[in-house]
mmCIF file of C-alpha atoms in Angstrom:
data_model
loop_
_atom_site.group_PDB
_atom_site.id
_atom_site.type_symbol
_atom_site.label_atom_id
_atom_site.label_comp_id
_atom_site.label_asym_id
_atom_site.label_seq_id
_atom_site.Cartn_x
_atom_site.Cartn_y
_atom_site.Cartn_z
ATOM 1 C CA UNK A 1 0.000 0.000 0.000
ATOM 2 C CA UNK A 2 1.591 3.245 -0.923
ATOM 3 C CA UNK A 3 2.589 5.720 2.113
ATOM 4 C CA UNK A 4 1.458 3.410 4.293
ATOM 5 C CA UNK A 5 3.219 3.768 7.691
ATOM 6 C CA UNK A 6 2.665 1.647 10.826
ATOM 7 C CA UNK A 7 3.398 2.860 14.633
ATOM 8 C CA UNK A 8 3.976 0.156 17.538
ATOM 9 C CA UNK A 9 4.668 0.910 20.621
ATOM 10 C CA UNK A 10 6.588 -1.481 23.173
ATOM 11 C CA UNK A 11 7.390 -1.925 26.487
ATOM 12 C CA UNK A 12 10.211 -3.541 26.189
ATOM 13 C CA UNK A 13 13.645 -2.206 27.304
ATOM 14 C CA UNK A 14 14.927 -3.743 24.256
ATOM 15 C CA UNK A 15 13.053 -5.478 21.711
ATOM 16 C CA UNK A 16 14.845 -7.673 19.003
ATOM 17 C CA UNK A 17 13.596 -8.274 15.395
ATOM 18 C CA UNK A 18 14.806 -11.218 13.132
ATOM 19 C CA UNK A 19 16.730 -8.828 10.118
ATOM 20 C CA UNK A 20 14.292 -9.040 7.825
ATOM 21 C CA UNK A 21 12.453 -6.751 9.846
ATOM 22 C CA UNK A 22 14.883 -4.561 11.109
ATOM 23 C CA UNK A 23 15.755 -4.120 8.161
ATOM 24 C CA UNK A 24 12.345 -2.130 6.909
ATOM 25 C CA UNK A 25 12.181 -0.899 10.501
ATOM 26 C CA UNK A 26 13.490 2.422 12.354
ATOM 27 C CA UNK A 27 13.528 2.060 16.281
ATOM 28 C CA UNK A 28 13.689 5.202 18.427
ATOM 29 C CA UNK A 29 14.077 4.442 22.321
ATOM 30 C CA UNK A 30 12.450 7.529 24.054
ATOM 31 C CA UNK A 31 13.648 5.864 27.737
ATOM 32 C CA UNK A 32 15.497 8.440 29.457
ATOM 33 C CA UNK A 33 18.422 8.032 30.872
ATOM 34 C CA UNK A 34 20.607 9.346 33.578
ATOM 35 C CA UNK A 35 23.308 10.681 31.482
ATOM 36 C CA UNK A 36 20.801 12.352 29.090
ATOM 37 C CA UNK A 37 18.855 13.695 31.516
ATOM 38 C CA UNK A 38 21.320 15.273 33.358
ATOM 39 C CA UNK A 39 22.393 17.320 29.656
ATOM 40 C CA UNK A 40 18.741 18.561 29.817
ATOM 41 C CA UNK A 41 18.371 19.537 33.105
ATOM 42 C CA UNK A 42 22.216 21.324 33.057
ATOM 43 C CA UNK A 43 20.233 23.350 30.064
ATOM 44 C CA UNK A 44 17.727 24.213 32.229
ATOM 45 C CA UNK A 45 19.617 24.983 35.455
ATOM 46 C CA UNK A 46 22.219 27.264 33.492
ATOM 47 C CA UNK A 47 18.964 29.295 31.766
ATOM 48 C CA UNK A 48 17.705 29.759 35.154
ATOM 49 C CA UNK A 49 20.846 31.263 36.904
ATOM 50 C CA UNK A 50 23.309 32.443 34.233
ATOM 51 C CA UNK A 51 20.544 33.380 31.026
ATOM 52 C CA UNK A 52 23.311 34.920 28.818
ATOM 53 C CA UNK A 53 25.069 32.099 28.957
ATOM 54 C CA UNK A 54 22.682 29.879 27.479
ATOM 55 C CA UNK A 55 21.869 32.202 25.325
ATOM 56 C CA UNK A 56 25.675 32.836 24.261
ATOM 57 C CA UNK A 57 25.681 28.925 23.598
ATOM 58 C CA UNK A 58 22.992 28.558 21.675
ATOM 59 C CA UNK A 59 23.941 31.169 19.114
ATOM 60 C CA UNK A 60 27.090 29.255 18.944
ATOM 61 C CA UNK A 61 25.868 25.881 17.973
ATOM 62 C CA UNK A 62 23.758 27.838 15.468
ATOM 63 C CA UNK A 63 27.374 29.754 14.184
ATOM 64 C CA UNK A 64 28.654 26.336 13.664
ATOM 65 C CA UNK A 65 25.719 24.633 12.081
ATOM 66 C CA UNK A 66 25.727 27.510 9.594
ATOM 67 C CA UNK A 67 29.421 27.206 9.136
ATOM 68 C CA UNK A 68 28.775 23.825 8.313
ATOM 69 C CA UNK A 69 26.210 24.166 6.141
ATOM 70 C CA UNK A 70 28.189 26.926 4.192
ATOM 71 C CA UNK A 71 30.916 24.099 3.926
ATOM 72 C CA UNK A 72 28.681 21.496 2.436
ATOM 73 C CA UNK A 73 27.198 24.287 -0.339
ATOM 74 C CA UNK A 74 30.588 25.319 -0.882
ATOM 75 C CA UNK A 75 31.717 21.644 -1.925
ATOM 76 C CA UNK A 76 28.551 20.937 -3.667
ATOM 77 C CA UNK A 77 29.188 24.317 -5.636
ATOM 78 C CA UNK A 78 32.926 23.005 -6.554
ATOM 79 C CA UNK A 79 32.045 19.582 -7.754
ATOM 80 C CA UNK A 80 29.306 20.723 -10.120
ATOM 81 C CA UNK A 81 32.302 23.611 -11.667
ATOM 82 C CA UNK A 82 34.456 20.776 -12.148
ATOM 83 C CA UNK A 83 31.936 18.919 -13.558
ATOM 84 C CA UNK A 84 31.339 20.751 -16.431
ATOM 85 C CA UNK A 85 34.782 22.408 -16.578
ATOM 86 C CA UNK A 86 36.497 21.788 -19.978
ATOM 87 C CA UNK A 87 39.108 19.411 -20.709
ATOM 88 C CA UNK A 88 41.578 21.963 -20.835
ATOM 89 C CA UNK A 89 40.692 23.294 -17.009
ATOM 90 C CA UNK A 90 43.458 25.809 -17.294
ATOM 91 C CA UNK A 91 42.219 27.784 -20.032
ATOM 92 C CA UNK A 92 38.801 28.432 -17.873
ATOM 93 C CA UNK A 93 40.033 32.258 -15.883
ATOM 94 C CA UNK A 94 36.319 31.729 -14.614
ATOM 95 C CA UNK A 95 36.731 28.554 -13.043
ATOM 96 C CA UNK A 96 40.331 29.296 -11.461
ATOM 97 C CA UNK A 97 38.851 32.504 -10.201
ATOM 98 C CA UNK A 98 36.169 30.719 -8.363
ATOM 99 C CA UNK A 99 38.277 28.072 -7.478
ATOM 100 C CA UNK A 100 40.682 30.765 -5.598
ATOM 101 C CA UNK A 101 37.182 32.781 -4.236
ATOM 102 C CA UNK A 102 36.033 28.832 -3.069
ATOM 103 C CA UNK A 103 39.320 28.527 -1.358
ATOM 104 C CA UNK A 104 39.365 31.946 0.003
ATOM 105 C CA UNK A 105 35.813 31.659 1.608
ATOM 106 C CA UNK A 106 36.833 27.881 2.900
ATOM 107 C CA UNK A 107 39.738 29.533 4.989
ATOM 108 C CA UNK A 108 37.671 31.949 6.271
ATOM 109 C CA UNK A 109 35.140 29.598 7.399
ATOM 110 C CA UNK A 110 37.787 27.487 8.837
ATOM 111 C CA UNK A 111 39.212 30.237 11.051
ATOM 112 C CA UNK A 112 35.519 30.970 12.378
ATOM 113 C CA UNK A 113 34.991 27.743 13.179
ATOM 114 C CA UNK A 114 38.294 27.615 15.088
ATOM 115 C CA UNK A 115 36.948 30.873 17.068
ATOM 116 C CA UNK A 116 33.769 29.744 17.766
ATOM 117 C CA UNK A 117 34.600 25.981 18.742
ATOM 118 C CA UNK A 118 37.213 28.097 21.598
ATOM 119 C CA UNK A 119 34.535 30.145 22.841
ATOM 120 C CA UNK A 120 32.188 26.410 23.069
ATOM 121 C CA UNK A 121 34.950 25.673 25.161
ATOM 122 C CA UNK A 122 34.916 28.405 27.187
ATOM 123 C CA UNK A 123 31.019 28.682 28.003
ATOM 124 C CA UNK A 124 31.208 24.845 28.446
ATOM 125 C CA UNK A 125 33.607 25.467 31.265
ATOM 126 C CA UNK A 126 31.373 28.270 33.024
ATOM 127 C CA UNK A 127 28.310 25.552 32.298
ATOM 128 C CA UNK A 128 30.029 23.185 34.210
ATOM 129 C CA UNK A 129 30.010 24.751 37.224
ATOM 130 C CA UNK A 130 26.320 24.018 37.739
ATOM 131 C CA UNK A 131 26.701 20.755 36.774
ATOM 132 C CA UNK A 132 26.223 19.064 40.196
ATOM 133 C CA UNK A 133 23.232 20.297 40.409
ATOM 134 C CA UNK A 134 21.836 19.030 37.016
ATOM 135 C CA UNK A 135 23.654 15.136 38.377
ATOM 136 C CA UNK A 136 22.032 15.558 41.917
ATOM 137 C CA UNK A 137 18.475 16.275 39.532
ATOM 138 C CA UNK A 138 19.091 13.160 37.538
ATOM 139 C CA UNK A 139 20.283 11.003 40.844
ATOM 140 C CA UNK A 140 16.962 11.685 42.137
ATOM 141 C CA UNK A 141 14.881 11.191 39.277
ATOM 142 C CA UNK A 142 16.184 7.810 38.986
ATOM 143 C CA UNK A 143 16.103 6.897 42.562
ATOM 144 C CA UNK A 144 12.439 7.851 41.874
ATOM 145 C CA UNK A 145 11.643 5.139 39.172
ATOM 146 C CA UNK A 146 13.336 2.790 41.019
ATOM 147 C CA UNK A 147 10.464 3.316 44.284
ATOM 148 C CA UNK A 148 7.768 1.080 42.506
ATOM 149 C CA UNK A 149 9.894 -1.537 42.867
ATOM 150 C CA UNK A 150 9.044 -1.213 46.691
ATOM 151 C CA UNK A 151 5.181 -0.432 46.119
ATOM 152 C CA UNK A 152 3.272 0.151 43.062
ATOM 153 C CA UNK A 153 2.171 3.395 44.391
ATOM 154 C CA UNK A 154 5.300 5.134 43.799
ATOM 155 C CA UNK A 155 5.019 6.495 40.482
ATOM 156 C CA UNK A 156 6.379 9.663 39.327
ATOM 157 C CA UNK A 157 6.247 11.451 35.692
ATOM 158 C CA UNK A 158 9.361 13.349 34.374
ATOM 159 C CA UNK A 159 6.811 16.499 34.098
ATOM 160 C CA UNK A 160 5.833 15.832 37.824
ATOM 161 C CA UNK A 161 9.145 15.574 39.075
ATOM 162 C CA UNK A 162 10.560 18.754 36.956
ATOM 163 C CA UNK A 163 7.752 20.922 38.780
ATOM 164 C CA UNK A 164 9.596 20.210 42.295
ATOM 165 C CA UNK A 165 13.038 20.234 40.658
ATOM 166 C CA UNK A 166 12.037 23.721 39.905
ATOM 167 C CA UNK A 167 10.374 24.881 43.493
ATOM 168 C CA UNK A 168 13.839 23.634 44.470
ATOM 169 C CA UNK A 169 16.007 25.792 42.704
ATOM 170 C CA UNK A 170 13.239 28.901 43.927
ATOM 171 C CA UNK A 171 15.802 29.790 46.648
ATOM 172 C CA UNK A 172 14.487 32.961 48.819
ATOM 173 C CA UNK A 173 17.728 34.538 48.872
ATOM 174 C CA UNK A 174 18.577 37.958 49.604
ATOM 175 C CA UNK A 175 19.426 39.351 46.067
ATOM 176 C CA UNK A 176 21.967 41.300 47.038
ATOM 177 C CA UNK A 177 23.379 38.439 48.735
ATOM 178 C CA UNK A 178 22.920 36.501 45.574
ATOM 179 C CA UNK A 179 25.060 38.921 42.817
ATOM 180 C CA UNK A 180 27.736 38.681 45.581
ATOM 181 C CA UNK A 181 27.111 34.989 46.454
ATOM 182 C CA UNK A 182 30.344 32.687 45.403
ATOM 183 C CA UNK A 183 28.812 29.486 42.473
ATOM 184 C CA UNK A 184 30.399 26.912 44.603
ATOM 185 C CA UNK A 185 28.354 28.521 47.291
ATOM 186 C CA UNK A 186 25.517 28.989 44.979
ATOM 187 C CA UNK A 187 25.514 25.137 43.627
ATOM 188 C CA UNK A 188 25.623 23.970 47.127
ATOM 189 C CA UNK A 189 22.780 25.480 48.215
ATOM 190 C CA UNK A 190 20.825 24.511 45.174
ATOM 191 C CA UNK A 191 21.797 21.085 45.751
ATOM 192 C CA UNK A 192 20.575 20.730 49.171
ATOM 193 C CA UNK A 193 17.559 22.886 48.526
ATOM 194 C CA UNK A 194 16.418 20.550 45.458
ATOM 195 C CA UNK A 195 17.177 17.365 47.772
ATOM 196 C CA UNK A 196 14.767 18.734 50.063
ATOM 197 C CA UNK A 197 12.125 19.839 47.283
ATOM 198 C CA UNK A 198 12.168 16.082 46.715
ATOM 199 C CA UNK A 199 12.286 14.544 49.522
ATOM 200 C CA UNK A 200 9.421 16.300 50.972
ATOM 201 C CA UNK A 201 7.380 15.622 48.133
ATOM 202 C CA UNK A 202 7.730 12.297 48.256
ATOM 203 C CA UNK A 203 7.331 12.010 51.822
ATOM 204 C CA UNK A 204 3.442 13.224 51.349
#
């Protein structure tokens, strides 16, 4: 049947198909894991305390996506010269010309890319300052799922969970305090204030 397209869902950890199936079949785990959560919830801790930072990152990625792009349309753009370049190649001032603008542009790219991949590294550095807090998140989310283990009764959603993971990091601290307030300090207190958010939640 043409466009016909067929959705199963499983709850299996990790379903096997013989590979003639697997073959004409594209699995996509959406189980979370520990590792992956804690990359989203470092996102959202970092956009919470240091905005321009997240902000600075994300128009970095999107720098180097467009750099790459750019790289791509440039080599696309080269084979399809030299595709219908004459046999004589040298006798085409066109072609050599672009050729030289192609290799001109490529540098440039290159040396942006360079740049912007330093600054990554930078920003990644400030990021992971916070990232205890985005582990100790991920720690407890886990130590969460593993509950109905003990009684069927302890179920908890991700969206559930990220609502107290939040009230956590709604520290009533003196602003002032705050701008003058040392990360390690900062991280700590988040920490032990999102431990708490938890705990008492699940305590009810």
């Amino acid at each position: 049947i043409k466009n016909f397209k067929m959705f199963l869902l499983s709850k299996i950890s990790n379903p096997e198909f013989g590979p003639e199936i697997q073959a004409q079949t594209t699995l996509i785990n959406f189980i979370a894991t520990e590792q992956g959560l804690e990359e989203q919830l470092l996102g959202r801790v970092v956009s919470e305390e240091r905005a321009d930072l997240e902000a600075q990152k994300m128009d970095v990625q999107d720098e180097l996506n467009s750099y790459s792009v750019k790289l791509m349309d440039l080599e696309s753009e080269l084979l399809n010269r030299l595709a219908s370049a004459p046999d004589d190649i040298l006798s085409d001032v066109k072609l050599i010309e672009g050729l030289e603008e192609t290799k001109a542009t490529v540098n440039d790219i290159t040396k942006a890319v360079k740049t912007a991949k330093e600054t990554e590294c930078e920003i990644n550095q400030s990021r992971d300052l916070y990232r205890p807090v985005a582990c100790e998140g991920s720690m407890l989310y886990f130590i969460l799922t593993k509950l109905s283990q003990v009684n069927h009764m302890y179920r908890y959603s991700l969206g559930a969970f990220m609502k107290y993971f939040y009230k956590g990091m709604s520290l009533d601290d003196n602003e002032e305090e705050e701008e003058n307030e040392d990360v390690s300090d900062r991280v700590a207190k988040l920490v032990e204030s999102i431990r708490l958010s938890v705990f008492t939640w699940v305590s009810q």
